[in-house]
PDB file of C-alpha atoms and ligand atoms in Angstrom:
ATOM      1  CA  MET A 193       4.750  28.159 123.490  1.00  0.00           C
ATOM      2  CA  ILE A 194       1.425  28.572 122.317  1.00  0.00           C
ATOM      3  CA  LEU A 195      -0.865  25.171 123.197  1.00  0.00           C
ATOM      4  CA  ASP A 196      -2.629  25.026 119.832  1.00  0.00           C
ATOM      5  CA  GLY A 197      -6.092  23.822 120.644  1.00  0.00           C
ATOM      6  CA  LYS A 198      -7.451  24.506 117.216  1.00  0.00           C
ATOM      7  CA  GLY A 199      -4.801  22.240 115.600  1.00  0.00           C
ATOM      8  CA  THR A 200      -5.267  19.454 118.211  1.00  0.00           C
ATOM      9  CA  SER A 201      -8.849  19.430 118.117  1.00  0.00           C
ATOM     10  CA  GLU A 202      -8.688  19.133 114.110  1.00  0.00           C
ATOM     11  CA  LYS A 203      -6.402  16.401 114.781  1.00  0.00           C
ATOM     12  CA  LEU A 204      -8.501  14.672 117.075  1.00  0.00           C
ATOM     13  CA  THR A 205     -11.347  15.449 114.488  1.00  0.00           C
ATOM     14  CA  GLU A 206      -9.855  13.350 112.066  1.00  0.00           C
ATOM     15  CA  LYS A 207      -9.493  10.210 114.281  1.00  0.00           C
ATOM     16  CA  LEU A 208     -13.022  10.570 115.506  1.00  0.00           C
ATOM     17  CA  LYS A 209     -14.089  10.859 111.917  1.00  0.00           C
ATOM     18  CA  ILE A 210     -12.706   7.677 111.223  1.00  0.00           C
ATOM     19  CA  GLU A 211     -14.399   6.223 114.466  1.00  0.00           C
ATOM     20  CA  ILE A 212     -17.691   7.439 113.514  1.00  0.00           C
ATOM     21  CA  GLU A 213     -17.438   5.941 109.927  1.00  0.00           C
ATOM     22  CA  LYS A 214     -16.925   2.585 111.527  1.00  0.00           C
ATOM     23  CA  LEU A 215     -20.082   2.567 113.568  1.00  0.00           C
ATOM     24  CA  PRO A 216     -23.064   0.366 112.293  1.00  0.00           C
ATOM     25  CA  LYS A 217     -25.464   3.446 112.348  1.00  0.00           C
ATOM     26  CA  LYS A 218     -25.382   7.282 112.482  1.00  0.00           C
ATOM     27  CA  ILE A 219     -25.618   8.441 115.808  1.00  0.00           C
ATOM     28  CA  THR A 220     -27.739  11.368 117.136  1.00  0.00           C
ATOM     29  CA  LEU A 221     -26.812  14.171 119.492  1.00  0.00           C
ATOM     30  CA  ALA A 222     -30.214  16.372 120.938  1.00  0.00           C
ATOM     31  CA  ILE A 223     -29.551  19.881 121.882  1.00  0.00           C
ATOM     32  CA  ILE A 224     -31.904  21.575 123.937  1.00  0.00           C
ATOM     33  CA  LEU A 225     -31.575  25.495 123.911  1.00  0.00           C
ATOM     34  CA  VAL A 226     -33.861  27.646 126.070  1.00  0.00           C
ATOM     35  CA  GLY A 227     -33.923  31.539 125.399  1.00  0.00           C
ATOM     36  CA  ASP A 228     -32.061  33.663 123.467  1.00  0.00           C
ATOM     37  CA  ASN A 229     -28.621  34.059 125.192  1.00  0.00           C
ATOM     38  CA  GLU A 230     -26.713  35.286 122.386  1.00  0.00           C
ATOM     39  CA  ALA A 231     -23.230  33.148 123.463  1.00  0.00           C
ATOM     40  CA  SER A 232     -25.737  30.033 124.214  1.00  0.00           C
ATOM     41  CA  LYS A 233     -26.882  30.169 120.534  1.00  0.00           C
ATOM     42  CA  THR A 234     -23.141  30.580 119.405  1.00  0.00           C
ATOM     43  CA  TYR A 235     -22.033  27.462 121.317  1.00  0.00           C
ATOM     44  CA  VAL A 236     -25.048  25.286 120.395  1.00  0.00           C
ATOM     45  CA  LYS A 237     -24.186  26.777 116.422  1.00  0.00           C
ATOM     46  CA  ASN A 238     -20.951  25.282 116.807  1.00  0.00           C
ATOM     47  CA  LYS A 239     -21.742  22.171 118.158  1.00  0.00           C
ATOM     48  CA  HIS A 240     -24.131  21.463 115.331  1.00  0.00           C
ATOM     49  CA  LYS A 241     -21.282  22.328 112.866  1.00  0.00           C
ATOM     50  CA  LYS A 242     -19.437  19.714 114.248  1.00  0.00           C
ATOM     51  CA  CYS A 243     -21.564  17.310 114.279  1.00  0.00           C
ATOM     52  CA  ALA A 244     -22.439  17.794 110.682  1.00  0.00           C
ATOM     53  CA  GLU A 245     -18.756  17.844 109.818  1.00  0.00           C
ATOM     54  CA  LEU A 246     -18.409  14.123 111.672  1.00  0.00           C
ATOM     55  CA  GLY A 247     -21.566  12.613 110.207  1.00  0.00           C
ATOM     56  CA  ILE A 248     -23.561  12.949 113.342  1.00  0.00           C
ATOM     57  CA  ASN A 249     -27.250  13.532 113.353  1.00  0.00           C
ATOM     58  CA  SER A 250     -27.808  16.595 115.531  1.00  0.00           C
ATOM     59  CA  LYS A 251     -31.543  17.893 116.301  1.00  0.00           C
ATOM     60  CA  GLU A 252     -32.414  21.145 118.042  1.00  0.00           C
ATOM     61  CA  PHE A 253     -35.103  21.708 120.683  1.00  0.00           C
ATOM     62  CA  TYR A 254     -35.324  25.591 120.672  1.00  0.00           C
ATOM     63  CA  PHE A 255     -37.877  26.759 123.427  1.00  0.00           C
ATOM     64  CA  PRO A 256     -38.799  30.523 124.165  1.00  0.00           C
ATOM     65  CA  ALA A 257     -37.226  31.962 127.721  1.00  0.00           C
ATOM     66  CA  ASN A 258     -40.634  31.961 129.330  1.00  0.00           C
ATOM     67  CA  GLU A 259     -41.225  28.173 128.396  1.00  0.00           C
ATOM     68  CA  PRO A 260     -42.410  26.270 131.464  1.00  0.00           C
ATOM     69  CA  GLN A 261     -40.427  23.901 133.308  1.00  0.00           C
ATOM     70  CA  LYS A 262     -42.780  20.746 132.686  1.00  0.00           C
ATOM     71  CA  SER A 263     -42.987  21.189 128.910  1.00  0.00           C
ATOM     72  CA  ILE A 264     -39.008  21.025 128.864  1.00  0.00           C
ATOM     73  CA  LEU A 265     -38.978  17.967 131.398  1.00  0.00           C
ATOM     74  CA  LYS A 266     -41.648  16.142 129.111  1.00  0.00           C
ATOM     75  CA  VAL A 267     -39.273  16.770 125.903  1.00  0.00           C
ATOM     76  CA  ILE A 268     -36.258  15.301 127.711  1.00  0.00           C
ATOM     77  CA  LYS A 269     -38.549  12.228 129.034  1.00  0.00           C
ATOM     78  CA  ASN A 270     -39.461  11.780 125.524  1.00  0.00           C
ATOM     79  CA  LEU A 271     -35.708  11.625 124.467  1.00  0.00           C
ATOM     80  CA  ASN A 272     -34.719   9.495 126.935  1.00  0.00           C
ATOM     81  CA  GLU A 273     -37.013   6.924 125.689  1.00  0.00           C
ATOM     82  CA  ASP A 274     -35.955   7.657 122.326  1.00  0.00           C
ATOM     83  CA  VAL A 275     -33.701   4.654 121.176  1.00  0.00           C
ATOM     84  CA  LYS A 276     -32.667   6.716 118.263  1.00  0.00           C
ATOM     85  CA  VAL A 277     -31.311   9.393 120.386  1.00  0.00           C
ATOM     86  CA  ASN A 278     -28.074   8.689 121.833  1.00  0.00           C
ATOM     87  CA  GLY A 279     -26.988  12.202 123.603  1.00  0.00           C
ATOM     88  CA  ILE A 280     -28.895  14.712 125.307  1.00  0.00           C
ATOM     89  CA  LEU A 281     -27.179  18.241 126.188  1.00  0.00           C
ATOM     90  CA  VAL A 282     -29.121  20.866 127.739  1.00  0.00           C
ATOM     91  CA  GLN A 283     -27.302  24.368 127.339  1.00  0.00           C
ATOM     92  CA  LEU A 284     -26.533  26.416 130.151  1.00  0.00           C
ATOM     93  CA  PRO A 285     -27.275  28.777 131.866  1.00  0.00           C
ATOM     94  CA  LEU A 286     -31.278  28.241 132.099  1.00  0.00           C
ATOM     95  CA  PRO A 287     -33.433  31.229 132.190  1.00  0.00           C
ATOM     96  CA  ASN A 288     -34.044  31.951 136.291  1.00  0.00           C
ATOM     97  CA  HIS A 289     -37.702  30.426 136.458  1.00  0.00           C
ATOM     98  CA  LEU A 290     -36.183  26.911 135.644  1.00  0.00           C
ATOM     99  CA  ASP A 291     -34.247  24.625 138.289  1.00  0.00           C
ATOM    100  CA  GLU A 292     -31.156  23.692 136.302  1.00  0.00           C
ATOM    101  CA  ASP A 293     -30.771  20.746 138.716  1.00  0.00           C
ATOM    102  CA  VAL A 294     -34.059  19.165 138.149  1.00  0.00           C
ATOM    103  CA  ILE A 295     -33.783  19.832 134.482  1.00  0.00           C
ATOM    104  CA  ILE A 296     -30.189  18.162 134.125  1.00  0.00           C
ATOM    105  CA  ASN A 297     -31.184  15.521 136.464  1.00  0.00           C
ATOM    106  CA  THR A 298     -34.111  14.296 134.264  1.00  0.00           C
ATOM    107  CA  ILE A 299     -31.466  13.276 131.456  1.00  0.00           C
ATOM    108  CA  ASP A 300     -30.822   9.914 131.500  1.00  0.00           C
ATOM    109  CA  PRO A 301     -27.454   9.304 132.644  1.00  0.00           C
ATOM    110  CA  ASN A 302     -26.155   7.306 129.799  1.00  0.00           C
ATOM    111  CA  LYS A 303     -27.220  10.018 127.266  1.00  0.00           C
ATOM    112  CA  ASP A 304     -25.643  12.489 129.493  1.00  0.00           C
ATOM    113  CA  VAL A 305     -23.045  13.945 127.196  1.00  0.00           C
ATOM    114  CA  ASP A 306     -22.119  16.911 129.548  1.00  0.00           C
ATOM    115  CA  GLY A 307     -21.457  14.402 132.383  1.00  0.00           C
ATOM    116  CA  LEU A 308     -23.476  16.588 134.542  1.00  0.00           C
ATOM    117  CA  THR A 309     -26.354  14.530 135.848  1.00  0.00           C
ATOM    118  CA  LEU A 310     -25.599  13.489 139.670  1.00  0.00           C
ATOM    119  CA  ALA A 311     -24.772   9.416 138.537  1.00  0.00           C
ATOM    120  CA  ASN A 312     -21.984  10.997 136.447  1.00  0.00           C
ATOM    121  CA  GLN A 313     -20.678  13.597 138.708  1.00  0.00           C
ATOM    122  CA  GLY A 314     -20.441  10.902 141.492  1.00  0.00           C
ATOM    123  CA  LYS A 315     -18.975   8.370 139.346  1.00  0.00           C
ATOM    124  CA  LEU A 316     -16.227  11.060 138.594  1.00  0.00           C
ATOM    125  CA  PHE A 317     -15.994  11.807 142.190  1.00  0.00           C
ATOM    126  CA  MET A 318     -15.741   7.841 143.166  1.00  0.00           C
ATOM    127  CA  ASN A 319     -13.179   7.492 140.353  1.00  0.00           C
ATOM    128  CA  LYS A 320     -15.577   5.165 138.444  1.00  0.00           C
ATOM    129  CA  PRO A 321     -15.894   5.157 134.676  1.00  0.00           C
ATOM    130  CA  GLY A 322     -18.725   7.460 133.545  1.00  0.00           C
ATOM    131  CA  ILE A 323     -18.997  10.650 131.225  1.00  0.00           C
ATOM    132  CA  GLU A 324     -16.788  13.573 132.031  1.00  0.00           C
ATOM    133  CA  PRO A 325     -17.704  17.449 131.645  1.00  0.00           C
ATOM    134  CA  ALA A 326     -16.530  17.979 128.198  1.00  0.00           C
ATOM    135  CA  THR A 327     -14.212  21.261 128.827  1.00  0.00           C
ATOM    136  CA  PRO A 328     -12.165  19.968 131.695  1.00  0.00           C
ATOM    137  CA  LYS A 329     -11.886  16.731 129.444  1.00  0.00           C
ATOM    138  CA  GLY A 330     -10.791  19.025 126.709  1.00  0.00           C
ATOM    139  CA  VAL A 331      -8.257  20.475 129.273  1.00  0.00           C
ATOM    140  CA  MET A 332      -6.906  17.095 130.147  1.00  0.00           C
ATOM    141  CA  THR A 333      -6.614  16.173 126.350  1.00  0.00           C
ATOM    142  CA  LEU A 334      -4.652  19.522 125.497  1.00  0.00           C
ATOM    143  CA  LEU A 335      -2.503  19.113 128.034  1.00  0.00           C
ATOM    144  CA  ASP A 336      -1.890  14.922 127.374  1.00  0.00           C
ATOM    145  CA  GLU A 337      -1.414  15.932 123.838  1.00  0.00           C
ATOM    146  CA  TYR A 338       1.387  18.046 124.758  1.00  0.00           C
ATOM    147  CA  HIS A 339       2.985  15.689 127.410  1.00  0.00           C
ATOM    148  CA  ILE A 340       2.493  18.409 129.830  1.00  0.00           C
ATOM    149  CA  ASP A 341       3.621  16.407 133.119  1.00  0.00           C
ATOM    150  CA  ILE A 342       0.850  16.763 135.965  1.00  0.00           C
ATOM    151  CA  GLN A 343       1.738  14.336 138.728  1.00  0.00           C
ATOM    152  CA  GLY A 344       3.110  16.117 141.516  1.00  0.00           C
ATOM    153  CA  LYS A 345       2.549  19.751 140.485  1.00  0.00           C
ATOM    154  CA  LYS A 346       0.796  22.575 142.003  1.00  0.00           C
ATOM    155  CA  VAL A 347      -2.489  23.446 139.924  1.00  0.00           C
ATOM    156  CA  VAL A 348      -4.507  26.215 141.007  1.00  0.00           C
ATOM    157  CA  ILE A 349      -7.567  26.462 139.301  1.00  0.00           C
ATOM    158  CA  VAL A 350      -9.676  29.830 139.692  1.00  0.00           C
ATOM    159  CA  GLY A 351     -13.218  29.332 139.620  1.00  0.00           C
ATOM    160  CA  ARG A 352     -15.343  26.960 141.014  1.00  0.00           C
ATOM    161  CA  SER A 353     -18.394  25.894 138.533  1.00  0.00           C
ATOM    162  CA  LYS A 354     -19.924  22.850 137.915  1.00  0.00           C
ATOM    163  CA  LEU A 355     -19.306  22.928 134.264  1.00  0.00           C
ATOM    164  CA  VAL A 356     -15.285  23.652 134.865  1.00  0.00           C
ATOM    165  CA  GLY A 357     -13.694  24.221 138.167  1.00  0.00           C
ATOM    166  CA  LYS A 358     -14.859  21.622 140.288  1.00  0.00           C
ATOM    167  CA  PRO A 359     -14.870  18.819 137.881  1.00  0.00           C
ATOM    168  CA  LEU A 360     -11.351  19.852 136.462  1.00  0.00           C
ATOM    169  CA  ALA A 361     -10.240  19.689 140.142  1.00  0.00           C
ATOM    170  CA  ILE A 362     -11.013  15.811 140.409  1.00  0.00           C
ATOM    171  CA  LEU A 363      -9.566  15.242 136.870  1.00  0.00           C
ATOM    172  CA  MET A 364      -6.008  16.750 138.263  1.00  0.00           C
ATOM    173  CA  LEU A 365      -6.258  14.885 141.319  1.00  0.00           C
ATOM    174  CA  LYS A 366      -6.848  11.917 139.479  1.00  0.00           C
ATOM    175  CA  LYS A 367      -3.521  12.465 137.674  1.00  0.00           C
ATOM    176  CA  ASN A 368      -1.829  12.983 141.005  1.00  0.00           C
ATOM    177  CA  ALA A 369      -1.772  16.810 141.157  1.00  0.00           C
ATOM    178  CA  THR A 370      -1.804  18.986 144.180  1.00  0.00           C
ATOM    179  CA  VAL A 371      -5.040  20.662 143.586  1.00  0.00           C
ATOM    180  CA  THR A 372      -6.246  24.177 144.937  1.00  0.00           C
ATOM    181  CA  ILE A 373      -9.652  25.646 143.851  1.00  0.00           C
ATOM    182  CA  ALA A 374      -9.383  29.377 144.260  1.00  0.00           C
ATOM    183  CA  HIS A 375     -12.974  31.878 143.857  1.00  0.00           C
ATOM    184  CA  SER A 376     -13.892  35.240 144.179  1.00  0.00           C
ATOM    185  CA  LYS A 377     -13.717  34.678 148.179  1.00  0.00           C
ATOM    186  CA  THR A 378     -10.249  34.079 148.190  1.00  0.00           C
ATOM    187  CA  VAL A 379      -7.934  35.866 150.254  1.00  0.00           C
ATOM    188  CA  SER A 380      -4.569  36.963 148.532  1.00  0.00           C
ATOM    189  CA  LEU A 381      -5.488  35.355 145.439  1.00  0.00           C
ATOM    190  CA  LYS A 382      -2.430  36.938 143.641  1.00  0.00           C
ATOM    191  CA  ASP A 383      -0.396  34.593 146.041  1.00  0.00           C
ATOM    192  CA  VAL A 384      -2.291  31.894 145.483  1.00  0.00           C
ATOM    193  CA  THR A 385      -2.094  31.815 141.761  1.00  0.00           C
ATOM    194  CA  LYS A 386       1.489  32.802 142.180  1.00  0.00           C
ATOM    195  CA  ASP A 387       2.345  29.370 143.357  1.00  0.00           C
ATOM    196  CA  ALA A 388       0.681  27.472 140.476  1.00  0.00           C
ATOM    197  CA  ASP A 389       2.877  25.096 138.324  1.00  0.00           C
ATOM    198  CA  ILE A 390      -0.172  25.212 136.105  1.00  0.00           C
ATOM    199  CA  LEU A 391      -2.709  27.911 136.437  1.00  0.00           C
ATOM    200  CA  VAL A 392      -6.402  27.337 135.086  1.00  0.00           C
ATOM    201  CA  ALA A 393      -8.429  30.423 134.549  1.00  0.00           C
ATOM    202  CA  ALA A 394     -12.232  29.791 134.612  1.00  0.00           C
ATOM    203  CA  ILE A 395     -13.739  32.973 136.064  1.00  0.00           C
ATOM    204  CA  GLY A 396     -15.534  34.700 133.499  1.00  0.00           C
ATOM    205  CA  VAL A 397     -13.855  38.320 133.636  1.00  0.00           C
ATOM    206  CA  PRO A 398     -11.933  39.322 130.598  1.00  0.00           C
ATOM    207  CA  LYS A 399      -8.125  39.591 131.104  1.00  0.00           C
ATOM    208  CA  PHE A 400      -8.508  38.818 134.772  1.00  0.00           C
ATOM    209  CA  ILE A 401      -5.009  36.985 135.086  1.00  0.00           C
ATOM    210  CA  LYS A 402      -2.349  39.317 134.840  1.00  0.00           C
ATOM    211  CA  ALA A 403       1.396  38.572 134.779  1.00  0.00           C
ATOM    212  CA  ASP A 404       1.959  39.377 138.289  1.00  0.00           C
ATOM    213  CA  MET A 405      -0.432  36.706 139.199  1.00  0.00           C
ATOM    214  CA  VAL A 406       1.697  34.209 137.341  1.00  0.00           C
ATOM    215  CA  LYS A 407       4.917  32.077 138.134  1.00  0.00           C
ATOM    216  CA  LYS A 408       7.571  32.445 135.782  1.00  0.00           C
ATOM    217  CA  ASP A 409       7.438  29.636 133.234  1.00  0.00           C
ATOM    218  CA  ALA A 410       3.964  28.281 134.313  1.00  0.00           C
ATOM    219  CA  VAL A 411       1.572  26.270 132.309  1.00  0.00           C
ATOM    220  CA  VAL A 412      -1.507  28.892 132.145  1.00  0.00           C
ATOM    221  CA  ILE A 413      -4.935  27.230 130.640  1.00  0.00           C
ATOM    222  CA  ASP A 414      -7.551  29.750 129.924  1.00  0.00           C
ATOM    223  CA  VAL A 415     -11.185  28.379 129.992  1.00  0.00           C
ATOM    224  CA  GLY A 416     -12.693  32.033 129.483  1.00  0.00           C
ATOM    225  CA  ILE A 417     -14.597  33.075 126.599  1.00  0.00           C
ATOM    226  CA  ASN A 418     -15.548  36.739 126.916  1.00  0.00           C
ATOM    227  CA  ARG A 419     -16.710  39.601 124.497  1.00  0.00           C
ATOM    228  CA  PHE A 420     -14.430  42.416 125.308  1.00  0.00           C
ATOM    229  CA  GLU A 421     -14.594  45.747 122.985  1.00  0.00           C
ATOM    230  CA  SER A 422     -16.010  43.570 120.139  1.00  0.00           C
ATOM    231  CA  LYS A 423     -13.487  40.750 120.359  1.00  0.00           C
ATOM    232  CA  LEU A 424     -13.271  37.522 121.917  1.00  0.00           C
ATOM    233  CA  VAL A 425     -10.853  37.260 124.683  1.00  0.00           C
ATOM    234  CA  GLY A 426     -10.056  34.822 127.616  1.00  0.00           C
ATOM    235  CA  ASP A 427      -9.976  35.356 131.542  1.00  0.00           C
ATOM    236  CA  VAL A 428      -5.926  35.829 130.889  1.00  0.00           C
ATOM    237  CA  ASP A 429      -4.223  38.555 129.841  1.00  0.00           C
ATOM    238  CA  PHE A 430      -2.691  37.063 126.957  1.00  0.00           C
ATOM    239  CA  ASP A 431      -0.490  39.677 125.704  1.00  0.00           C
ATOM    240  CA  GLU A 432       0.994  40.139 129.348  1.00  0.00           C
ATOM    241  CA  VAL A 433       0.832  36.281 130.412  1.00  0.00           C
ATOM    242  CA  VAL A 434       2.456  35.136 127.235  1.00  0.00           C
ATOM    243  CA  GLU A 435       5.701  36.760 128.391  1.00  0.00           C
ATOM    244  CA  ILE A 436       5.897  34.808 131.499  1.00  0.00           C
ATOM    245  CA  ALA A 437       4.317  31.409 131.056  1.00  0.00           C
ATOM    246  CA  SER A 438       6.459  28.398 129.425  1.00  0.00           C
ATOM    247  CA  ALA A 439       3.156  27.428 127.495  1.00  0.00           C
ATOM    248  CA  ILE A 440      -0.287  29.328 127.398  1.00  0.00           C
ATOM    249  CA  THR A 441      -3.600  28.822 125.513  1.00  0.00           C
ATOM    250  CA  PRO A 442      -4.875  31.349 123.209  1.00  0.00           C
ATOM    251  CA  VAL A 443      -8.661  32.488 123.087  1.00  0.00           C
ATOM    252  CA  PRO A 444      -9.858  32.080 120.649  1.00  0.00           C
ATOM    253  CA  LYS A 445      -8.460  28.296 119.382  1.00  0.00           C
ATOM    254  CA  GLY A 446      -7.407  27.269 122.790  1.00  0.00           C
ATOM    255  CA  ILE A 447      -9.921  25.354 124.929  1.00  0.00           C
ATOM    256  CA  GLY A 448     -13.059  26.113 122.893  1.00  0.00           C
ATOM    257  CA  PRO A 449     -12.406  23.850 120.112  1.00  0.00           C
ATOM    258  CA  MET A 450     -11.154  20.908 122.868  1.00  0.00           C
ATOM    259  CA  THR A 451     -14.589  21.421 124.545  1.00  0.00           C
ATOM    260  CA  ILE A 452     -16.504  20.480 121.282  1.00  0.00           C
ATOM    261  CA  VAL A 453     -14.022  17.353 120.414  1.00  0.00           C
ATOM    262  CA  SER A 454     -14.873  16.538 123.960  1.00  0.00           C
ATOM    263  CA  LEU A 455     -18.454  16.375 123.604  1.00  0.00           C
ATOM    264  CA  ILE A 456     -18.280  14.406 120.517  1.00  0.00           C
ATOM    265  CA  GLN A 457     -16.107  12.042 122.405  1.00  0.00           C
ATOM    266  CA  ASN A 458     -19.019  12.080 124.831  1.00  0.00           C
ATOM    267  CA  VAL A 459     -21.556  11.527 122.412  1.00  0.00           C
ATOM    268  CA  ILE A 460     -19.624   8.475 121.200  1.00  0.00           C
ATOM    269  CA  GLU A 461     -19.196   6.774 124.761  1.00  0.00           C
ATOM    270  CA  CYS A 462     -22.776   7.205 125.081  1.00  0.00           C
ATOM    271  CA  TYR A 463     -24.079   5.726 122.236  1.00  0.00           C
ATOM    272  CA  LYS A 464     -21.549   2.413 123.378  1.00  0.00           C
ATOM    273  CA  ILE A 465     -22.903   2.462 126.688  1.00  0.00           C
ATOM    274  CA  GLN A 466     -26.248   2.111 125.491  1.00  0.00           C
ATOM    275  CA  GLU A 467     -25.209  -0.724 122.742  1.00  0.00           C
ATOM    276  CA  GLU A 468     -23.658  -2.572 125.652  1.00  0.00           C
ATOM    277  CA  ILE A 469     -26.940  -2.350 127.829  1.00  0.00           C
ATOM    278  CA  ARG A 470     -28.989  -3.387 124.679  1.00  0.00           C
ATOM    279  CA  LEU A 471     -26.601  -6.519 124.192  1.00  0.00           C
ATOM    280  CA  LYS A 472     -26.986  -7.370 127.860  1.00  0.00           C
ATOM    281  CA  GLU A 473     -30.946  -7.232 127.460  1.00  0.00           C
ATOM    282  CA  GLN A 474     -31.034  -9.216 124.100  1.00  0.00           C
ATOM    283  CA  ASP A 475     -28.738 -11.865 126.034  1.00  0.00           C
ATOM    284  CA  LEU A 476     -31.040 -11.596 129.067  1.00  0.00           C
ATOM    285  CA  GLY A 477     -34.162 -12.357 126.713  1.00  0.00           C
ATOM    286  CA  LYS A 478     -32.411 -15.439 125.206  1.00  0.00           C
ATOM    287  CA  ASN A 479     -31.766 -17.072 128.568  1.00  0.00           C
TER     288      ASN A 479
HETATM  289  N1  LIG B 621     -22.348  26.517 128.643  1.00  0.00           N
HETATM  290  C1  LIG B 621     -21.435  26.863 128.709  1.00  0.00           C
HETATM  291  N2  LIG B 621     -20.585  25.842 128.454  1.00  0.00           N
HETATM  292  C2  LIG B 621     -21.431  24.839 128.566  1.00  0.00           C
HETATM  293  C3  LIG B 621     -21.275  23.478 128.315  1.00  0.00           C
HETATM  294  O1  LIG B 621     -20.023  22.594 128.171  1.00  0.00           O
HETATM  295  N3  LIG B 621     -22.247  22.748 128.256  1.00  0.00           N
HETATM  296  C4  LIG B 621     -23.480  23.037 128.355  1.00  0.00           C
HETATM  297  N4  LIG B 621     -24.817  22.266 128.374  1.00  0.00           N
HETATM  298  N5  LIG B 621     -23.856  24.373 128.528  1.00  0.00           N
HETATM  299  C5  LIG B 621     -22.552  25.378 128.760  1.00  0.00           C
END
């Protein structure tokens, strides 16, 4: 079975459209892009496109690759203060001279649509409600839409990034999976991946996962998006692995579109959190 991320994302987009139409005001996402990474430019373009489709304002703040950190921090601080801005996203990766942690953690956690600030990561770790990173959230939503059971299953995630591997491990654990995170230093990787009931590839190497690394009838989730011989391919060798897996996500049209839908869900969640705070403050003002 092919897990149709694109189709699922379109279905969810229709639901989001209705939810967004009902909101009392137009919500706004600010996207910060630094430098000319081609993949980042494409991702950002797709995010703007989705916002436009759904009636969300999206504003871009573009900086050249050599922009000093302090001017980026200043823009983020202004966006934090701007009540018209509901979400702030800094597209990663950033150029090397910038401190990613400092930049991300300057974002107001209540506007952190990527769920990457310490506050939101801490909430995730502590099982408290917060904003979850978009790609892992998209993976969980897709599995849920297909009613794929996670409880008690052996989940192996290859890749330990803060955007995907680590937060996804926590979300899987919340659903009572038995979770292993494998990575470039894992010994006998094939033995580890072959044990997985659900195998997630988030490595960033084209077609890395081959048929002999996958257990028969495993569910295979491919988070990779790589340009390879002028085509987009995932981290899984799809043509080989599709013969073995019981379910698999394609690239493109798999996790990519699910990530963008999750991002939009996060923008709405941030808006709701901000409204709640505003109403509380109003009440306090009255008493
Ligand atoms: N770069 C690759 N994926 C992502 C993402 O989900 N968020 C951000 N901010 N940068 C990314």
